[in-house]
Amino acid sequence: MVALCGFLTTDDDASVRVLLSRILQRERGQGGAEAAHGLDALTQSSGATFNALVFDCEMPVMDGIETLRAIRKSTALRGLLVAVLTSARTPAVVKQVVALGVQADV
């Protein structure tokens, strides 16, 4: 049986990662890990099993849309619960994340 590691919070702003991690810890009683960009999130996800991924759409190195596409193509990760926390609210971004199966939009 694989142990779940809580949430993976992915944002290029360290203060957002810390704040969101604290909120999830307080509200859900689970810790987790933090990633600064999508590639970092994918790397961490390959070594642990998370309950959910919360990420920003606008990040350097690998943005949230690219990250979500990679997750959905991965046999091991495609069922991962994903929530988006972003200020990117253009119709194109919303359409992409919905099409890629985001379960929550904050």
PDB file of C-alpha atoms in Angstrom, residues 1-71:
ATOM      1  CA  MET A   1       0.000   0.000   0.000  1.00  0.00           C
ATOM      2  CA  VAL A   2       1.313   3.448  -0.957  1.00  0.00           C
ATOM      3  CA  ALA A   3       1.232   6.141   1.727  1.00  0.00           C
ATOM      4  CA  LEU A   4      -0.349   9.429   0.712  1.00  0.00           C
ATOM      5  CA  CYS A   5       1.692  12.567   1.287  1.00  0.00           C
ATOM      6  CA  GLY A   6      -1.004  15.230   1.537  1.00  0.00           C
ATOM      7  CA  PHE A   7      -1.042  18.167  -0.829  1.00  0.00           C
ATOM      8  CA  LEU A   8       1.530  19.431  -3.295  1.00  0.00           C
ATOM      9  CA  THR A   9       1.282  23.213  -3.471  1.00  0.00           C
ATOM     10  CA  THR A  10       2.880  24.638  -6.620  1.00  0.00           C
ATOM     11  CA  ASP A  11       3.409  28.367  -7.124  1.00  0.00           C
ATOM     12  CA  ASP A  12       6.380  30.535  -8.067  1.00  0.00           C
ATOM     13  CA  ASP A  13       5.585  32.907  -5.174  1.00  0.00           C
ATOM     14  CA  ALA A  14       7.039  31.432  -1.975  1.00  0.00           C
ATOM     15  CA  SER A  15       4.661  33.406   0.257  1.00  0.00           C
ATOM     16  CA  VAL A  16       1.634  31.945  -1.573  1.00  0.00           C
ATOM     17  CA  ARG A  17       3.039  28.420  -1.169  1.00  0.00           C
ATOM     18  CA  VAL A  18       3.619  28.907   2.566  1.00  0.00           C
ATOM     19  CA  LEU A  19       0.202  30.491   3.155  1.00  0.00           C
ATOM     20  CA  LEU A  20      -1.652  27.838   1.184  1.00  0.00           C
ATOM     21  CA  SER A  21       0.283  25.025   2.880  1.00  0.00           C
ATOM     22  CA  ARG A  22      -0.626  26.436   6.299  1.00  0.00           C
ATOM     23  CA  ILE A  23      -4.300  26.748   5.347  1.00  0.00           C
ATOM     24  CA  LEU A  24      -4.411  23.172   4.044  1.00  0.00           C
ATOM     25  CA  GLN A  25      -2.651  21.929   7.163  1.00  0.00           C
ATOM     26  CA  ARG A  26      -5.117  23.742   9.422  1.00  0.00           C
ATOM     27  CA  GLU A  27      -8.292  22.969   7.454  1.00  0.00           C
ATOM     28  CA  ARG A  28      -7.543  19.453   6.202  1.00  0.00           C
ATOM     29  CA  GLY A  29      -5.133  18.261   8.870  1.00  0.00           C
ATOM     30  CA  GLN A  30      -2.577  17.222   6.281  1.00  0.00           C
ATOM     31  CA  GLY A  31       0.847  18.505   5.508  1.00  0.00           C
ATOM     32  CA  GLY A  32       2.430  18.238   2.147  1.00  0.00           C
ATOM     33  CA  ALA A  33       5.154  19.552  -0.040  1.00  0.00           C
ATOM     34  CA  GLU A  34       5.847  22.695  -2.029  1.00  0.00           C
ATOM     35  CA  ALA A  35       7.109  23.196  -5.571  1.00  0.00           C
ATOM     36  CA  ALA A  36       8.205  26.444  -7.254  1.00  0.00           C
ATOM     37  CA  HIS A  37       7.109  25.488 -10.773  1.00  0.00           C
ATOM     38  CA  GLY A  38       5.508  22.712 -12.776  1.00  0.00           C
ATOM     39  CA  LEU A  39       8.667  20.762 -13.523  1.00  0.00           C
ATOM     40  CA  ASP A  40       9.496  20.717  -9.821  1.00  0.00           C
ATOM     41  CA  ALA A  41       5.949  19.452  -9.123  1.00  0.00           C
ATOM     42  CA  LEU A  42       6.291  16.640 -11.668  1.00  0.00           C
ATOM     43  CA  THR A  43       9.665  15.643 -10.242  1.00  0.00           C
ATOM     44  CA  GLN A  44       8.268  15.526  -6.700  1.00  0.00           C
ATOM     45  CA  SER A  45       5.166  13.642  -7.850  1.00  0.00           C
ATOM     46  CA  SER A  46       7.282  10.893  -9.337  1.00  0.00           C
ATOM     47  CA  GLY A  47       8.722  10.114  -5.903  1.00  0.00           C
ATOM     48  CA  ALA A  48       5.608  10.467  -3.740  1.00  0.00           C
ATOM     49  CA  THR A  49       1.872   9.968  -3.913  1.00  0.00           C
ATOM     50  CA  PHE A  50      -0.119  13.097  -3.144  1.00  0.00           C
ATOM     51  CA  ASN A  51      -3.816  13.409  -2.348  1.00  0.00           C
ATOM     52  CA  ALA A  52      -4.052  16.515  -4.495  1.00  0.00           C
ATOM     53  CA  LEU A  53      -2.109  19.134  -6.391  1.00  0.00           C
ATOM     54  CA  VAL A  54      -2.906  22.830  -6.013  1.00  0.00           C
ATOM     55  CA  PHE A  55      -1.161  25.013  -8.560  1.00  0.00           C
ATOM     56  CA  ASP A  56      -0.922  28.395 -10.235  1.00  0.00           C
ATOM     57  CA  CYS A  57      -1.282  28.665 -14.002  1.00  0.00           C
ATOM     58  CA  GLU A  58       1.388  31.331 -14.458  1.00  0.00           C
ATOM     59  CA  MET A  59       4.815  30.046 -13.411  1.00  0.00           C
ATOM     60  CA  PRO A  60       8.307  30.033 -14.905  1.00  0.00           C
ATOM     61  CA  VAL A  61      10.065  26.908 -16.222  1.00  0.00           C
ATOM     62  CA  MET A  62       6.803  24.955 -16.714  1.00  0.00           C
ATOM     63  CA  ASP A  63       3.457  26.687 -16.307  1.00  0.00           C
ATOM     64  CA  GLY A  64       0.337  25.161 -14.802  1.00  0.00           C
ATOM     65  CA  ILE A  65      -1.309  24.258 -18.117  1.00  0.00           C
ATOM     66  CA  GLU A  66       1.799  22.397 -19.298  1.00  0.00           C
ATOM     67  CA  THR A  67       2.006  20.683 -15.920  1.00  0.00           C
ATOM     68  CA  LEU A  68      -1.619  19.613 -16.056  1.00  0.00           C
ATOM     69  CA  ARG A  69      -1.185  18.246 -19.583  1.00  0.00           C
ATOM     70  CA  ALA A  70       1.795  16.188 -18.405  1.00  0.00           C
ATOM     71  CA  ILE A  71      -0.176  14.904 -15.395  1.00  0.00           C
TER      72      ILE A  71
END
